[in-house]
Coordinates of C-alpha atoms and ligand atoms in Angstrom, one line a residue:
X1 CA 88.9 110.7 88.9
X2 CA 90.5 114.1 89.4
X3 CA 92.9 115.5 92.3
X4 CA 90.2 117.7 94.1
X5 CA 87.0 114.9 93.5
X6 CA 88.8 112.4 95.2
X7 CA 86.8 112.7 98.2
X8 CA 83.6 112.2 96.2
X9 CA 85.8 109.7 93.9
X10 CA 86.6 107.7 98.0
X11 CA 83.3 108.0 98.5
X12 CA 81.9 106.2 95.1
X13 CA 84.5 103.4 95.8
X14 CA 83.7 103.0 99.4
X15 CA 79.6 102.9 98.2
X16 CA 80.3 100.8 95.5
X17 CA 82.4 98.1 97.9
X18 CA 79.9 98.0 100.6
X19 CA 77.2 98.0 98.0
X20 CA 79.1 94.8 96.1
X21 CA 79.1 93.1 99.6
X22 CA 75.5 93.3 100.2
X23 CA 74.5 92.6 96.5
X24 CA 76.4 89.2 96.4
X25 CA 73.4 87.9 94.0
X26 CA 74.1 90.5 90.7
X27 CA 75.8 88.4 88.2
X28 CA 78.8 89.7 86.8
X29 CA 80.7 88.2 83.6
X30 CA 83.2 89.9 81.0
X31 CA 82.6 91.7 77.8
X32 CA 84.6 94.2 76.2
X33 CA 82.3 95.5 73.5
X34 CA 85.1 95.5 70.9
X35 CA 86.2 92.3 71.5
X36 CA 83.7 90.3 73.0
X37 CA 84.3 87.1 75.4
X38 CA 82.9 86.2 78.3
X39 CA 83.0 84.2 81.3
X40 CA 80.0 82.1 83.3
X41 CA 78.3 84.5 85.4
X42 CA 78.9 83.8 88.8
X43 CA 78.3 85.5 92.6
X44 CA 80.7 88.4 93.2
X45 CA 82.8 89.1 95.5
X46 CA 84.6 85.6 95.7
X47 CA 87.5 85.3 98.0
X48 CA 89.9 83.1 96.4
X49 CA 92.7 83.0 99.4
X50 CA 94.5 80.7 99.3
X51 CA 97.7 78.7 100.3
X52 CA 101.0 80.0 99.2
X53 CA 103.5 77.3 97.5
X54 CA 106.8 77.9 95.8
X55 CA 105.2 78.3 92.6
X56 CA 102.4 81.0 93.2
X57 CA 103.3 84.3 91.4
X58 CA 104.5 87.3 94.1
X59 CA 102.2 90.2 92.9
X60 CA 103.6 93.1 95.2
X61 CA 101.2 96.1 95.8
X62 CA 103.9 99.3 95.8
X63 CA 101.3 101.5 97.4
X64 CA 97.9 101.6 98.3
X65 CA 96.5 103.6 95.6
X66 CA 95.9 106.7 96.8
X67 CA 96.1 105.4 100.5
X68 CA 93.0 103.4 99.4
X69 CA 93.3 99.9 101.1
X70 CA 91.3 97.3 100.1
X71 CA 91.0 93.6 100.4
X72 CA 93.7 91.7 98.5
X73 CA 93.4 87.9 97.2
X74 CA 89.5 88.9 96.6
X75 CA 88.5 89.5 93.1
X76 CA 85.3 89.2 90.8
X77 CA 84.9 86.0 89.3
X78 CA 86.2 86.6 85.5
X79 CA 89.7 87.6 87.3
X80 CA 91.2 83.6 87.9
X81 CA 93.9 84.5 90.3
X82 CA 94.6 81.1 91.0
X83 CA 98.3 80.8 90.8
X84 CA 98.8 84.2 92.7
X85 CA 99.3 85.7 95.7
X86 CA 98.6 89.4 96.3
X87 CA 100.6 90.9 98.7
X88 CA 101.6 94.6 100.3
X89 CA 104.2 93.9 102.4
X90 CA 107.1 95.5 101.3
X91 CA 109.6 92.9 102.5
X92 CA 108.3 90.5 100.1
X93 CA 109.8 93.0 97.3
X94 CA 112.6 90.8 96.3
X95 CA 110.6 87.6 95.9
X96 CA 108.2 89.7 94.1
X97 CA 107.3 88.2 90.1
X98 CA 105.7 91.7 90.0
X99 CA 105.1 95.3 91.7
X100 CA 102.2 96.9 90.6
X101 CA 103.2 101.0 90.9
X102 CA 100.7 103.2 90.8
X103 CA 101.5 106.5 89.2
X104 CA 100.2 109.2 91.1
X105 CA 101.8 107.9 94.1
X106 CA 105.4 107.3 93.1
X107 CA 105.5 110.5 90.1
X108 CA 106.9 113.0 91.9
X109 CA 110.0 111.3 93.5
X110 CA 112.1 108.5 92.2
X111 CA 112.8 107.9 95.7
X112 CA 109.6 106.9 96.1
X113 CA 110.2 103.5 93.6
X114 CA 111.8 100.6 94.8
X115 CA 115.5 101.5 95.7
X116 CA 117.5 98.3 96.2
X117 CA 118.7 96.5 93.2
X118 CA 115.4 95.1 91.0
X119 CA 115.8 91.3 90.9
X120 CA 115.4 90.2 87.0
X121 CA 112.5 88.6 86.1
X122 CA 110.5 90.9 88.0
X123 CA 107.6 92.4 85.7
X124 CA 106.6 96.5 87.2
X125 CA 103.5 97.0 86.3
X126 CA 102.6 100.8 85.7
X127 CA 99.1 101.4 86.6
X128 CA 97.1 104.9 86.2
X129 CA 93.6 105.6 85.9
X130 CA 94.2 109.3 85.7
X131 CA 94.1 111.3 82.1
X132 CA 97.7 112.3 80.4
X133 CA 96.3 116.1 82.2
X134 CA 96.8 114.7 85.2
X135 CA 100.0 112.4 85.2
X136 CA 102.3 114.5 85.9
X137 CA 106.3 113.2 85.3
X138 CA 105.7 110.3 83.5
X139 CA 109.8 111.0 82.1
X140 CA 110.0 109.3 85.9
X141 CA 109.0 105.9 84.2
X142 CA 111.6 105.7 81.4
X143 CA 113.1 103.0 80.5
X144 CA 112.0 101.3 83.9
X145 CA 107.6 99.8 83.0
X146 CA 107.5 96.3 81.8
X147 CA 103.9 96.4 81.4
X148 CA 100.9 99.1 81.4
X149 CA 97.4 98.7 83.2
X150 CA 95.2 101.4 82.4
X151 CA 91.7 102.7 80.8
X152 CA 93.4 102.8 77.3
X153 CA 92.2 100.1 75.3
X154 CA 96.2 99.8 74.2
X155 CA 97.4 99.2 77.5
X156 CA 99.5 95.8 78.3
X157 CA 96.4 95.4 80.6
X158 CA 93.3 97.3 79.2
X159 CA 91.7 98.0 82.9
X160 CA 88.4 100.4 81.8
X161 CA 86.4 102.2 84.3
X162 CA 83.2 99.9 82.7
X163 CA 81.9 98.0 80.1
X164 CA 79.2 96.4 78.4
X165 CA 78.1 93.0 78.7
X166 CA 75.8 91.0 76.7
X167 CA 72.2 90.0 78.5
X168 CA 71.8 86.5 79.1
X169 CA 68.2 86.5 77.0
X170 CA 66.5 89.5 75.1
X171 CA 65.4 91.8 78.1
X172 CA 62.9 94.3 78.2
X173 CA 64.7 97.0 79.6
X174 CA 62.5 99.3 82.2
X175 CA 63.4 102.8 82.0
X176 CA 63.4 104.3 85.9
X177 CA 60.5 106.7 86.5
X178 CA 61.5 110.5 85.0
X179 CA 60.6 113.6 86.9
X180 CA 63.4 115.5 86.5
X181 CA 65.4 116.7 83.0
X182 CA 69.1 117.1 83.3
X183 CA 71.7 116.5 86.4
X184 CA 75.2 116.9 86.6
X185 CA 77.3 115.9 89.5
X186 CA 80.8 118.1 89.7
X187 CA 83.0 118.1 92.2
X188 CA 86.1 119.9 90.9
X189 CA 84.5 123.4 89.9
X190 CA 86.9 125.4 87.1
X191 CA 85.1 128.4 85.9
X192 CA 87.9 127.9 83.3
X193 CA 87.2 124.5 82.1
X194 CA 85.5 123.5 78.7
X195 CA 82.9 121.6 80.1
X196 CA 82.4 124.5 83.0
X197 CA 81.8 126.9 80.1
X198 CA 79.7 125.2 78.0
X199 CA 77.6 124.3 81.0
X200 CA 77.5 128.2 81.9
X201 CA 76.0 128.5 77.7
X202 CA 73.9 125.1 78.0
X203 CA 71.6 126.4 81.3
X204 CA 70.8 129.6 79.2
X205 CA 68.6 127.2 77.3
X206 CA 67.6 124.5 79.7
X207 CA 67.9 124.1 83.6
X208 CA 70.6 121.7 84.8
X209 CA 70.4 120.8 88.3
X210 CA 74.2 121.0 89.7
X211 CA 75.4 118.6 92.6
X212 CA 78.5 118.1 94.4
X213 CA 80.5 120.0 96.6
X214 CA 79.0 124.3 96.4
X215 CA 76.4 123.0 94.7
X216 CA 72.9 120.5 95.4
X217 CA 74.2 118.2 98.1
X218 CA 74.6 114.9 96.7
X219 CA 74.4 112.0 99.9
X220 CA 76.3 108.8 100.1
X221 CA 73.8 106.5 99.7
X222 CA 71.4 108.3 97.3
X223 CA 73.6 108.6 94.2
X224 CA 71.0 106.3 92.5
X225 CA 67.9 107.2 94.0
X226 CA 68.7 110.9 92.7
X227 CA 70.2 110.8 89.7
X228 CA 68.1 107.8 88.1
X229 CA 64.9 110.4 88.7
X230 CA 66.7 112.8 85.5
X231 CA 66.1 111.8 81.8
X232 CA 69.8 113.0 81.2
X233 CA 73.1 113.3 82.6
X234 CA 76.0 115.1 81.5
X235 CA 79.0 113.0 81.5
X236 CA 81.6 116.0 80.7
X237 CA 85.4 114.5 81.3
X238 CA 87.5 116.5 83.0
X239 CA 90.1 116.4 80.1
X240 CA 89.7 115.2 76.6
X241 CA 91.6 112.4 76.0
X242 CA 91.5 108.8 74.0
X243 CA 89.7 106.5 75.8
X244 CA 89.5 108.4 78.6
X245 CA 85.8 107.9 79.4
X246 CA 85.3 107.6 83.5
X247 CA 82.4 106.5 85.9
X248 CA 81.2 109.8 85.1
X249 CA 79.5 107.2 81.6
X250 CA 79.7 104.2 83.3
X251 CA 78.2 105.0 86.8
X252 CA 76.5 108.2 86.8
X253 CA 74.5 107.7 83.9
X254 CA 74.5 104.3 81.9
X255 CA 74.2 102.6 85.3
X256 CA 71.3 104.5 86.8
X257 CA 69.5 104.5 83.5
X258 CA 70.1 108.5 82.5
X259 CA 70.7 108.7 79.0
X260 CA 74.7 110.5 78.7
X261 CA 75.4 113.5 77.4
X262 CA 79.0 113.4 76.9
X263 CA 82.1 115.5 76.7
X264 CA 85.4 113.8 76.1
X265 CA 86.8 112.1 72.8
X266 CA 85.4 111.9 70.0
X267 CA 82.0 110.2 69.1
X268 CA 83.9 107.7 67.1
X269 CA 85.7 106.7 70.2
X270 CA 82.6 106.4 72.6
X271 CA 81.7 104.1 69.8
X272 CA 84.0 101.7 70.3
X273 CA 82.7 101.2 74.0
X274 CA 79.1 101.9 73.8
X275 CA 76.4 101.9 71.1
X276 CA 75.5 104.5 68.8
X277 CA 71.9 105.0 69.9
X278 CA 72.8 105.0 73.4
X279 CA 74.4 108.7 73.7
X280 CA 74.3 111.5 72.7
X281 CA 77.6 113.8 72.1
X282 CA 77.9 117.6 72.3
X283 CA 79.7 117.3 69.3
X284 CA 76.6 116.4 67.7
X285 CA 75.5 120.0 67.7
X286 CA 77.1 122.9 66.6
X287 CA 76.0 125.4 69.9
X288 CA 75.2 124.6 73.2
X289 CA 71.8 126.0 71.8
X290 CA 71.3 123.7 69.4
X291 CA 71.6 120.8 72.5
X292 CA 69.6 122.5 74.3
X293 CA 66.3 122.5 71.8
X294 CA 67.5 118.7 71.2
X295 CA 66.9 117.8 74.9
X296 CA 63.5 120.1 75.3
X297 CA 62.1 118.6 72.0
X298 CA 63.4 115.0 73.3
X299 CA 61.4 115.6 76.5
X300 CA 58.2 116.1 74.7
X301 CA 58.8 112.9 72.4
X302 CA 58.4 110.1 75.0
X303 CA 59.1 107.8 72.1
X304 CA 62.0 109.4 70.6
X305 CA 63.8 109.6 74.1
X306 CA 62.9 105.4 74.3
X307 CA 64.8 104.8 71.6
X308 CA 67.7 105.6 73.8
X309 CA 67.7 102.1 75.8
X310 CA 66.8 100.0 73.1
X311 CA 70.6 98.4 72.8
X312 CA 69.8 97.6 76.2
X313 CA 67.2 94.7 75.5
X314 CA 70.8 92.7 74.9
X315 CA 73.6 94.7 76.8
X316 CA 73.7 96.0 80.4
X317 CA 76.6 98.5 81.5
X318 CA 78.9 97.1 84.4
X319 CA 79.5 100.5 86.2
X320 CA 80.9 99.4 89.7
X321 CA 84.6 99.4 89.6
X322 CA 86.9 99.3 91.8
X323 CA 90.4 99.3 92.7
X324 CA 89.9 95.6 93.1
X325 CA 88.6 95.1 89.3
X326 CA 92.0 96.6 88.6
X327 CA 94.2 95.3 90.7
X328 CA 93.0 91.7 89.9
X329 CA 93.9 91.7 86.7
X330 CA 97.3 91.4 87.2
X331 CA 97.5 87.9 88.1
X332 CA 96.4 86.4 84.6
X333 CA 98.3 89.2 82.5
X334 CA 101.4 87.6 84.6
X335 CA 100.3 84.6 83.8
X336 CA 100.3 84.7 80.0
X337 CA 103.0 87.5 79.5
X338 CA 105.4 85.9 76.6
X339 CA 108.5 88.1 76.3
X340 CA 110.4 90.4 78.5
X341 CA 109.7 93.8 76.7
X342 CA 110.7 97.2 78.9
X343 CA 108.7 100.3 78.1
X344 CA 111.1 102.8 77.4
X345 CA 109.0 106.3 76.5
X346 CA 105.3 106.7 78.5
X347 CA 105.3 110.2 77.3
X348 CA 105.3 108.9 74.0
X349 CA 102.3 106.9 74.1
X350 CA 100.1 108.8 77.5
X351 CA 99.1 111.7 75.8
Ligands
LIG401 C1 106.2 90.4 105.7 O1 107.0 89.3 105.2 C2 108.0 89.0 106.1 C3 108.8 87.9 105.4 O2 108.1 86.9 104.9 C4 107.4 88.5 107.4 O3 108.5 88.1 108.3 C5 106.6 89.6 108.0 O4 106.0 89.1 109.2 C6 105.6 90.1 107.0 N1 104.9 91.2 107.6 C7 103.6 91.3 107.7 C8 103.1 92.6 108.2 O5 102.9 90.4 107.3
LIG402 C1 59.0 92.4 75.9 O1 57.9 93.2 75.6 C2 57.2 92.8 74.4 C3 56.1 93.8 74.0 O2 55.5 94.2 75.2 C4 56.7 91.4 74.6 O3 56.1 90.9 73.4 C5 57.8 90.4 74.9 O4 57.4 89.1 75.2 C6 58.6 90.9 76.1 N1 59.8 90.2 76.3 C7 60.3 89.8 77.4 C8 61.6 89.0 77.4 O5 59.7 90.0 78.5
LIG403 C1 111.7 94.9 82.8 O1 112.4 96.1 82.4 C2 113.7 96.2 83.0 C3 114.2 97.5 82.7 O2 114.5 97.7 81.4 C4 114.5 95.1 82.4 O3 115.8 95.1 83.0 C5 113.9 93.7 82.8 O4 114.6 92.7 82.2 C6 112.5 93.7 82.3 N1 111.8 92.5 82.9 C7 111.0 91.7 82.3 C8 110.5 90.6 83.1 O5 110.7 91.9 81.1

């Protein structure tokens, strides 16, 4: 996500919710490819509502992310909220166990945090899917963060944008008809940016079809019909950072079956997330050039660009987050938090 594509960013999350509504039947379970664990698949979206009692945990949603509302006490399956109560209204704050703060909202004024006295035992949970290049005044949080919820894998409460989970049974994975070569979806054009430059030395060599806003128009409801027609996608970050690897992987390309071109950390960190064979990195190649030729000659080699989607015969890529998939996981981090610990730099450690 980035400041100027959050309308697309909206957009994705407001497809992807209606789109989890209607596709009640897609099984959804838990991996995290470096530590793998998983739950019984089960139907998604549950609503788990339930009864308060005196012992359910207060989780106290600061803001709407964003202004973003969406449903509360609903999560996916592998999140057990059981125990918990979501809640936004503010005059709960005091019986709060925890506030969930999101960054972006709060950062630039300490007026916008909580300003009566913070009852103890109450956990604030920090959460931020933006990069360190967009966070601005983290200094905001010293000394204040119990716990972090984020797309680092170091975070208190490791939240990423997607994941791999392992197939039920060896599958034969069915690569969507190709017609086209190479797409990239942009919403936040700067002529100034890495990736925007090394686009502007890539199409020299091989036509990229641009959509987003200025550019190819890019409708609601056909993200998937488009972009599952190219044999590529570039996934190009907005700003390189560890871990920081977005729907832009996730969505755009692993989930509609384009094989990723990336731009963000380095190879070695993709890998801890995805396969090797499943990408390819524009570190790889020393020029824009020298990509170029790779994708031309890998158009020409039906079997050579196969071998792209042959880790998928036993994972599939979970692309459809939402604020909910984050959100939810509050409940059991609350649950099996040990010791009070306060965060005391974020600068430190976001960067
Ligand atoms: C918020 O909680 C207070 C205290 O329980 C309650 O009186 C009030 O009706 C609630 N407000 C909303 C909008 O639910
Ligand atoms: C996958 O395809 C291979 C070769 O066509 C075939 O032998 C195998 O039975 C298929 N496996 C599944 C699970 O469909
Ligand atoms: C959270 O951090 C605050 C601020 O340092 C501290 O006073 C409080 O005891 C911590 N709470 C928990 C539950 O760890």
């Amino acid at each position: 996500m980035e400041l100027q594509g959050k309308t697309l960013t909206f957009r994705k999350y407001f497809i992807f919710f209606i789109g989890q509504m209607f596709l009640a039947s897609i099984l959804f379970s838990f991996y995290n490819f470096t530590n793998p664990s998983t739950v019984n698949n089960e139907v998604l979206p549950i609503s788990v509502l339930q009864e308060p009692t005196n012992k359910s945990k207060i989780i106290l949603v600061w803001t709407w992310p964003f202004g973003d509302r969406f449903p509360l006490n609903e999560c996916p399956p592998y999140n057990d909220i059981s125990g918990c109560i979501y809640t936004d209204n503010i005059t709960l704050y005091s019986s709060a166990d925890a506030i969930v703060i999101h960054h972006r909202d709060v950062c630039y004024s300490k007026k916008r945090l909580p300003q009566i006295p913070r009852p103890p035992n109450q956990y604030w949970v920090w959460f931020n899917m933006e990069s360190p290049s967009h966070s601005p005044n983290l200094d905001i949080m010293d000394n204040l963060i119990n716990l972090t919820m984020s797309y680092r894998a170091d975070s208190d409460i490791f939240s990423p944008y997607g994941w791999l989970e392992p197939n039920e049974q060896e599958e034969n994975f069915t690569i969507p008809p190709k017609t086209k070569l190479v797409a990239w979806a942009i919403s936040n054009w700067n002529p100034h940016s890495k990736r925007v430059q090394y686009f502007q030395k890539l199409k020299k060599y091989v036509s990229v079809d641009l959509y987003g806003r200025q550019h190819l128009d890019l409708p609601r409801n056909e993200h998937e019909n488009t972009l599952s027609k190219y044999k590529f996608y570039l996934s190009f970050e907005n700003s390189i950072h560890e871990d920081y690897i977005t729907e832009k992987l996730w969505m755009n390309a692993l989930t509609f079956g384009c094989v990723p071109i990336v731009m963000g950390p380095s190879r070695q960190n993709y890998e801890r997330f995805i396969p090797k064979d499943s990408f390819i990195h524009v570190d790889d190649f020393s020029t824009a050039e020298e990509l170029a030729k790779y994708i031309l000659k890998l158009d020409k080699d039906e079997k050579a660009y196969q071998q792209y989607f042959t880790w998928r015969s036993r994972l599939h890529p979970i692309g459809h987050t939402n604020w909910q998939t984050h959100y939810c996981r509050v409940c059991k981090a609350l649950k099996e938090v040990s010791a009070h610990k306060t965060i005391s730099r974020l600068r430190a450690w976001y960067k």
